[in-house]
Backbone as numpy.savetxt, mean C-alpha at the origin, in Angstrom:
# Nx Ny Nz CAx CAy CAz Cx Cy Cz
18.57 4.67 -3.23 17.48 4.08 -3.97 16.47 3.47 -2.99
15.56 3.80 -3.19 14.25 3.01 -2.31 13.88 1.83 -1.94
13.63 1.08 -1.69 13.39 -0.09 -1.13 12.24 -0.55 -0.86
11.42 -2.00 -0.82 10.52 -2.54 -0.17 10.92 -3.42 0.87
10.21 -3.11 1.62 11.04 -3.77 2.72 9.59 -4.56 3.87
9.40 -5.52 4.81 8.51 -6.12 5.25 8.59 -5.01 6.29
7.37 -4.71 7.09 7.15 -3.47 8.05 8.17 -3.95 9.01
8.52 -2.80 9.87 9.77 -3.43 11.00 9.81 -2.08 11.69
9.77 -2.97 12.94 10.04 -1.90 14.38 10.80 -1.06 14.28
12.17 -1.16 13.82 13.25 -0.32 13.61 12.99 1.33 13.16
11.77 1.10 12.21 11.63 2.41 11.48 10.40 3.06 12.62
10.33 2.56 13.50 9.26 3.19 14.60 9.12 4.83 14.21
10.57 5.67 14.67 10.28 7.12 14.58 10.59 7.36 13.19
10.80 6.75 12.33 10.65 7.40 11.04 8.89 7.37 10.66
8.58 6.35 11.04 6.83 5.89 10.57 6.42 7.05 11.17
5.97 7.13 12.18 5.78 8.09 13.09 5.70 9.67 12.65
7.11 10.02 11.90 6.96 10.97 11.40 6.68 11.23 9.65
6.40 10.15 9.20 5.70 9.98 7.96 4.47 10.02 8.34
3.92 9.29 9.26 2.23 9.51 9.46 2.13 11.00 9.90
2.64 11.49 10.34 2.46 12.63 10.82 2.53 14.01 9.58
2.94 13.79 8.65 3.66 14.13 7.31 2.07 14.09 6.86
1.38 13.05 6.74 0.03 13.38 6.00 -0.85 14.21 6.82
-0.77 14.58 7.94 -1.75 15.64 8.26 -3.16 14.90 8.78
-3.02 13.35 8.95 -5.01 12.95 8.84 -5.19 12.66 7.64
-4.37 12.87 6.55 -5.13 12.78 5.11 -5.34 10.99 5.02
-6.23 10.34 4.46 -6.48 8.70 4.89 -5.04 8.29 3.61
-4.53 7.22 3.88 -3.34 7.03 3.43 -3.36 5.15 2.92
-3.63 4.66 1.49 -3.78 3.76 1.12 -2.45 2.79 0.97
-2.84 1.47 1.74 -1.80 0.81 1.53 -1.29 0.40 2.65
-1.71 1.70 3.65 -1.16 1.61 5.41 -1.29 0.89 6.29
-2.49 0.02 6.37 -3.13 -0.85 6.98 -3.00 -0.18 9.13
-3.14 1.37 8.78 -2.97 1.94 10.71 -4.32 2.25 10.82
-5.58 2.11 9.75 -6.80 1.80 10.58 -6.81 1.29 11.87
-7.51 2.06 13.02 -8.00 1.35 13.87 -6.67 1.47 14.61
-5.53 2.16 14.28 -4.69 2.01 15.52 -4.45 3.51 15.82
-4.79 4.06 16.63 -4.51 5.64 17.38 -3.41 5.43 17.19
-2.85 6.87 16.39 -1.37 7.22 16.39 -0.52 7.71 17.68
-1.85 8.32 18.52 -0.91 8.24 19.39 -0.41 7.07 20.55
-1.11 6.25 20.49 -0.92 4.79 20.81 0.39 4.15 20.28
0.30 4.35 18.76 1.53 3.82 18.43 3.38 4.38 18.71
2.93 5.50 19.33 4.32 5.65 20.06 4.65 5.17 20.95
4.18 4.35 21.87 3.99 3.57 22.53 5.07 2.26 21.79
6.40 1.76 22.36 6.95 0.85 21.84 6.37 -0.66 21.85
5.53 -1.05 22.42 4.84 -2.27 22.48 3.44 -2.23 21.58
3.55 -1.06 21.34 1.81 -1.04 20.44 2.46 -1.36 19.51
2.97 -0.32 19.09 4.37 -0.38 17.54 4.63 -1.58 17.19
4.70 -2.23 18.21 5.48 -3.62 17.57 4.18 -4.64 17.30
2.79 -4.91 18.12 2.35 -5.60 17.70 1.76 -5.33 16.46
1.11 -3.67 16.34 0.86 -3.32 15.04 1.88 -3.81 13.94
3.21 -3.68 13.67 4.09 -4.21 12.87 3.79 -6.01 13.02
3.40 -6.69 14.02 3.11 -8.00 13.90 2.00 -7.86 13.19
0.98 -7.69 13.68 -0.65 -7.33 13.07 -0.20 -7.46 10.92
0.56 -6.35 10.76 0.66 -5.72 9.73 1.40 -7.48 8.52
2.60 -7.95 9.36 2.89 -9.14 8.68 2.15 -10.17 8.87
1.64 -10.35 9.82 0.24 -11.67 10.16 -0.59 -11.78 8.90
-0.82 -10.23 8.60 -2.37 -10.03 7.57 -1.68 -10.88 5.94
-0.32 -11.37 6.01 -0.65 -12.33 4.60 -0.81 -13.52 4.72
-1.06 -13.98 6.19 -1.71 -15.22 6.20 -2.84 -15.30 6.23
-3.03 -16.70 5.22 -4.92 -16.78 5.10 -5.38 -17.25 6.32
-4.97 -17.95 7.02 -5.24 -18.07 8.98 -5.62 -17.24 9.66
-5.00 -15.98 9.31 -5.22 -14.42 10.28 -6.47 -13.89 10.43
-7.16 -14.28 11.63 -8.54 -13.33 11.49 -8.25 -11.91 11.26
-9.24 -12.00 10.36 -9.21 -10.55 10.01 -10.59 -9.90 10.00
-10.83 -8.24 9.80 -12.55 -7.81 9.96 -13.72 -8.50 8.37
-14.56 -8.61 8.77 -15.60 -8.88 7.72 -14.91 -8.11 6.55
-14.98 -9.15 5.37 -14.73 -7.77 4.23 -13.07 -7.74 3.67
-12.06 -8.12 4.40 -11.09 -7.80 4.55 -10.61 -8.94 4.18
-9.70 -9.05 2.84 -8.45 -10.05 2.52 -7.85 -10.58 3.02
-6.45 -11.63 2.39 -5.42 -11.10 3.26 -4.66 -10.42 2.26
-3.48 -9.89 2.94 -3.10 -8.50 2.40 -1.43 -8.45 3.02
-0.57 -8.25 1.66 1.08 -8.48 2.09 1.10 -6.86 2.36
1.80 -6.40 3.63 2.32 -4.62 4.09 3.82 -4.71 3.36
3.63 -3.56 2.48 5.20 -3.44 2.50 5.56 -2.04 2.91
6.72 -1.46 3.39 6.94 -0.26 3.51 7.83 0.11 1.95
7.79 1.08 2.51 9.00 1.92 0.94 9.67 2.67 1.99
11.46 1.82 2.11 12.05 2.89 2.39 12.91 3.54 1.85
13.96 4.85 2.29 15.63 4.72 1.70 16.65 4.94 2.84
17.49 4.00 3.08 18.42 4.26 4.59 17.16 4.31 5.68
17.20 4.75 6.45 16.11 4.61 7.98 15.16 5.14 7.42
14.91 5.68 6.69 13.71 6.85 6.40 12.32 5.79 5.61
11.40 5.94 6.61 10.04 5.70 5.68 9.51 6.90 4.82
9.29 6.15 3.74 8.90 7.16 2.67 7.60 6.86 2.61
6.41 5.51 2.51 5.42 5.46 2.25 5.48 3.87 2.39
4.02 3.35 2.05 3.23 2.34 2.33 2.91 1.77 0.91
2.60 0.58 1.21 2.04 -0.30 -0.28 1.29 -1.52 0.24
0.48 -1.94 0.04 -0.40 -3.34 0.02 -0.27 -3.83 -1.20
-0.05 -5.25 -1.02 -0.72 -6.08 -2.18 -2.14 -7.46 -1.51
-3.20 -6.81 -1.81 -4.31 -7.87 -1.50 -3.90 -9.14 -2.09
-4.22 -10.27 -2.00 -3.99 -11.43 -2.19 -5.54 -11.57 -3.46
-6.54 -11.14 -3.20 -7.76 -11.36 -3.36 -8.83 -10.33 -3.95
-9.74 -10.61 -4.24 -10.39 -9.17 -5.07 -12.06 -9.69 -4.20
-12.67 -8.77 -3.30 -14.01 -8.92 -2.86 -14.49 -7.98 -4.07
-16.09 -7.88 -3.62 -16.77 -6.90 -4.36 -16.01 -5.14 -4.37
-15.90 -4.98 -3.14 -15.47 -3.45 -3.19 -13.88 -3.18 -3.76
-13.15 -4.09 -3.63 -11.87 -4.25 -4.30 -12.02 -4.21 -5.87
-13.20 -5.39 -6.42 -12.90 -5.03 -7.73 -13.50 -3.78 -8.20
-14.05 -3.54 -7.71 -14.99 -1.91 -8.43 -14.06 -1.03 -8.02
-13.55 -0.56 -6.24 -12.98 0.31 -5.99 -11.57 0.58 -5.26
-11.23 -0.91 -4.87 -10.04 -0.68 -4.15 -8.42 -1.48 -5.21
-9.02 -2.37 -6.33 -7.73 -3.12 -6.50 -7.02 -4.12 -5.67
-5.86 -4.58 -6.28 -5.33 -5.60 -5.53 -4.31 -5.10 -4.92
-3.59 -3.66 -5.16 -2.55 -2.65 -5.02 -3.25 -0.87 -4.46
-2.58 -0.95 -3.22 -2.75 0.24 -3.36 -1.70 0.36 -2.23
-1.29 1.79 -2.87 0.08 2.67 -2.11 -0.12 4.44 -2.09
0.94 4.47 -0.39 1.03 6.28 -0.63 2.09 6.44 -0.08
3.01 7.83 -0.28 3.90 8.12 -0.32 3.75 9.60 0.48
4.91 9.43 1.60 4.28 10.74 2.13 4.82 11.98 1.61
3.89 12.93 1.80 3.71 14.06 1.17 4.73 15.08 1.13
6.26 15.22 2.01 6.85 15.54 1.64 8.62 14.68 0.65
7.83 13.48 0.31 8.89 12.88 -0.33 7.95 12.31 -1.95
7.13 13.33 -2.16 6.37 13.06 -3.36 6.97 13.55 -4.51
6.40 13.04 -5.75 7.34 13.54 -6.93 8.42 13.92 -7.28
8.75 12.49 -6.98 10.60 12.26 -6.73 10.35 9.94 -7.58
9.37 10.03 -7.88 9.43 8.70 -8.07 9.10 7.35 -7.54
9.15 7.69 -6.04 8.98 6.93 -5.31 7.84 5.22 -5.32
6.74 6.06 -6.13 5.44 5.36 -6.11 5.88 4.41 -7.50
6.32 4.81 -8.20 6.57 4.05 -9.42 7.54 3.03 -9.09
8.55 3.37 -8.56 9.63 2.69 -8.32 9.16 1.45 -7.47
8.27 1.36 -6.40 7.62 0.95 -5.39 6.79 -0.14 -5.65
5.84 0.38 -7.33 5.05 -0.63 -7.81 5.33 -1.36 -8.51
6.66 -0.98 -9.30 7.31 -1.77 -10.41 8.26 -2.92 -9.83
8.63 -2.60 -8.40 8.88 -3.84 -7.14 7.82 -4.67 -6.40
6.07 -4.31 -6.87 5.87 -4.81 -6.32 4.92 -5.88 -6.93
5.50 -5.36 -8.62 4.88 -6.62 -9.68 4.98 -7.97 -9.25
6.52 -8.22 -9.06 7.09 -9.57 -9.34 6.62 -9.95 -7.48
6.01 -9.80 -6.95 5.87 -9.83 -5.56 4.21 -10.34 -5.51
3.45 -9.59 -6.15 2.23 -10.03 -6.80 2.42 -11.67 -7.41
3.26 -11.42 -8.46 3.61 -12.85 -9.32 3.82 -14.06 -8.31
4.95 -13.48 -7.31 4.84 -15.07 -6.23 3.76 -15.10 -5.64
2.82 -14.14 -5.03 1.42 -14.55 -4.27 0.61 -15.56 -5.27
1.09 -15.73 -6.78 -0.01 -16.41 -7.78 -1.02 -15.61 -7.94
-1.04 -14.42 -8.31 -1.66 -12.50 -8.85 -1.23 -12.72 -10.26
-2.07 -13.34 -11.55 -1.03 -12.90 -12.70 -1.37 -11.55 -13.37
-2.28 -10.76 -12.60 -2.98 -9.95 -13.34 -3.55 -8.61 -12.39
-2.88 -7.78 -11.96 -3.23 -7.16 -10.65 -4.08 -6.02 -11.57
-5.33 -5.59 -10.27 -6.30 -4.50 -10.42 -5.25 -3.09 -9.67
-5.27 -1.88 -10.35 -5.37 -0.66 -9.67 -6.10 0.09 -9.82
-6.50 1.07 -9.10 -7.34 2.23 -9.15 -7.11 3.44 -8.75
-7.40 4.46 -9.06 -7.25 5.87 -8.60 -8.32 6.73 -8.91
-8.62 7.76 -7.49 -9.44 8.29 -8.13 -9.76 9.24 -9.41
-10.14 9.69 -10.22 -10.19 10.69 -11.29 -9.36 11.80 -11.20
-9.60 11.89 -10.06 -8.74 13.25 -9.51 -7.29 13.50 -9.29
-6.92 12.30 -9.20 -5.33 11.91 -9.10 -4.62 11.19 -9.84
-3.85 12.73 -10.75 -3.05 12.58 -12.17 -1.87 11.86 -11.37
-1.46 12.03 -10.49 0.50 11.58 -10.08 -0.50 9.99 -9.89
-1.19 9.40 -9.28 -1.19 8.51 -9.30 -1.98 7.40 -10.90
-2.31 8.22 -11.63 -2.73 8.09 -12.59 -1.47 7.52 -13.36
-1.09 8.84 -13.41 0.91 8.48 -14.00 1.34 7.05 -13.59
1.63 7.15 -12.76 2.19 6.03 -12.10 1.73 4.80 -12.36
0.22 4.16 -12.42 0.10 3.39 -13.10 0.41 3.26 -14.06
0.05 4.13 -15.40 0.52 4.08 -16.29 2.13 3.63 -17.17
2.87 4.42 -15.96 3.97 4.10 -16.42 4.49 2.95 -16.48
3.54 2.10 -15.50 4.26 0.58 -15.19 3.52 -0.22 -15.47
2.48 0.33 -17.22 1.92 -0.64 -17.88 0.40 -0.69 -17.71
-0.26 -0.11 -16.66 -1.31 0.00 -16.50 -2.03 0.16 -18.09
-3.14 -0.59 -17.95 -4.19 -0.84 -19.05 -5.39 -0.18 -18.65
-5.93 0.94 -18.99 -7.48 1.19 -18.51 -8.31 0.60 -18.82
-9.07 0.25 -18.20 -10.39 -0.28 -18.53 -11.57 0.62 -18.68
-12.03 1.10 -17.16 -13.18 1.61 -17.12 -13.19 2.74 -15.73
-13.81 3.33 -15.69 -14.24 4.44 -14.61 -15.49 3.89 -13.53
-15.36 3.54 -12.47 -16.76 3.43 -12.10 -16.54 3.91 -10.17
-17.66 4.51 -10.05 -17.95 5.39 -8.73 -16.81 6.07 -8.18
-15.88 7.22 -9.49 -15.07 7.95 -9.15 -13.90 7.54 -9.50
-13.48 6.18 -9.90 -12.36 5.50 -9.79 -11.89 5.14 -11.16
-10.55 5.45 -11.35 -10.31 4.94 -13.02 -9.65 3.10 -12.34
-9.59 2.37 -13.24 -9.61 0.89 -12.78 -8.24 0.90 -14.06
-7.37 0.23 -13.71 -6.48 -0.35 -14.28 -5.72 -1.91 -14.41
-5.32 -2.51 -15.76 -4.59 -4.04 -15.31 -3.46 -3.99 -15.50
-2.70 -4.46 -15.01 -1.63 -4.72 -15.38 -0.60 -6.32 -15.35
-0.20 -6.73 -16.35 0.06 -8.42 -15.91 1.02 -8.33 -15.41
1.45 -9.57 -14.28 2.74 -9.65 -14.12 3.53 -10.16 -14.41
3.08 -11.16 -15.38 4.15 -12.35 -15.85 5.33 -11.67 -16.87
């Protein structure tokens, strides 16, 4: 069964070969902006990125213009990274229109198997302790599996705007 788990060095070559699993495709939730993958094989990059990655839920943590703070969780099962999840703490302008307070991906060969559902429905009550009673998601139009997935775990539509279906869901 899958897991959320706080990012950790340990899964170095599993990450590694999950990022590698998307091909370049941009991957929500990941927070490896800005870090060359191939850098991160590198065991000392790895690790501060994994610091970097738990730092970002403190409101102390400089962070770039624009940018929350933001809890990393991984999704694993046994050693294996399966995918990524954020929970923003906070909603800026581009969050509430287009990014949410949640966003996750699952790599592409461990898809439609559940993973993402399982992932978000762990990462309700996780929302609830940040003091989130009411988290935003989004997806684009184009993406029924992630469409699903909200849905299944209660998602409420609201509205569509610049590509994006917008969803609520409470956590209490």
């Amino acid at each position: 069964m899958p897991l959320l788990i706080a990012p950790d060095v340990s899964y170095q070559s599993s990450w590694l070969e999950g990022s590698a699993d998307f091909g370049g495709a941009r991957r929500d939730g990941g927070g490896a902006e800005g870090w060359p993958l191939e850098e991160l094989r590198e065991a000392g990059v790895f690790r501060r990125f994994v610091d970097a990655l738990v730092k970002d839920a403190l409101p102390e943590t400089p962070r770039k213009t624009g940018h929350v703070p933001c809890t990393y969780l991984w999704i694993v099962e046994g050693g294996t990274f399966l995918g990524s999840l954020a929970i923003r703490h906070e909603l800026n302008d581009f969050l509430l229109n287009e990014g949410g307070h949640i966003g996750y991906s699952v790599r592409p060969s461990a898809r439609r198997r559940g993973h993402a559902a399982s992932a978000l429905a762990d990462a309700l009550p996780i929302a609830r302790e940040l003091g989130i009673p009411r988290v935003l998601l989004t997806c684009d139009v184009s993406n029924a599996g992630s469409r699903a997935t909200i849905e299944k775990n209660g998602g409420a539509y609201e509205d569509t705007r610049n590509g994006k279906r917008r969803y609520w869901i409470d956590t209490a």
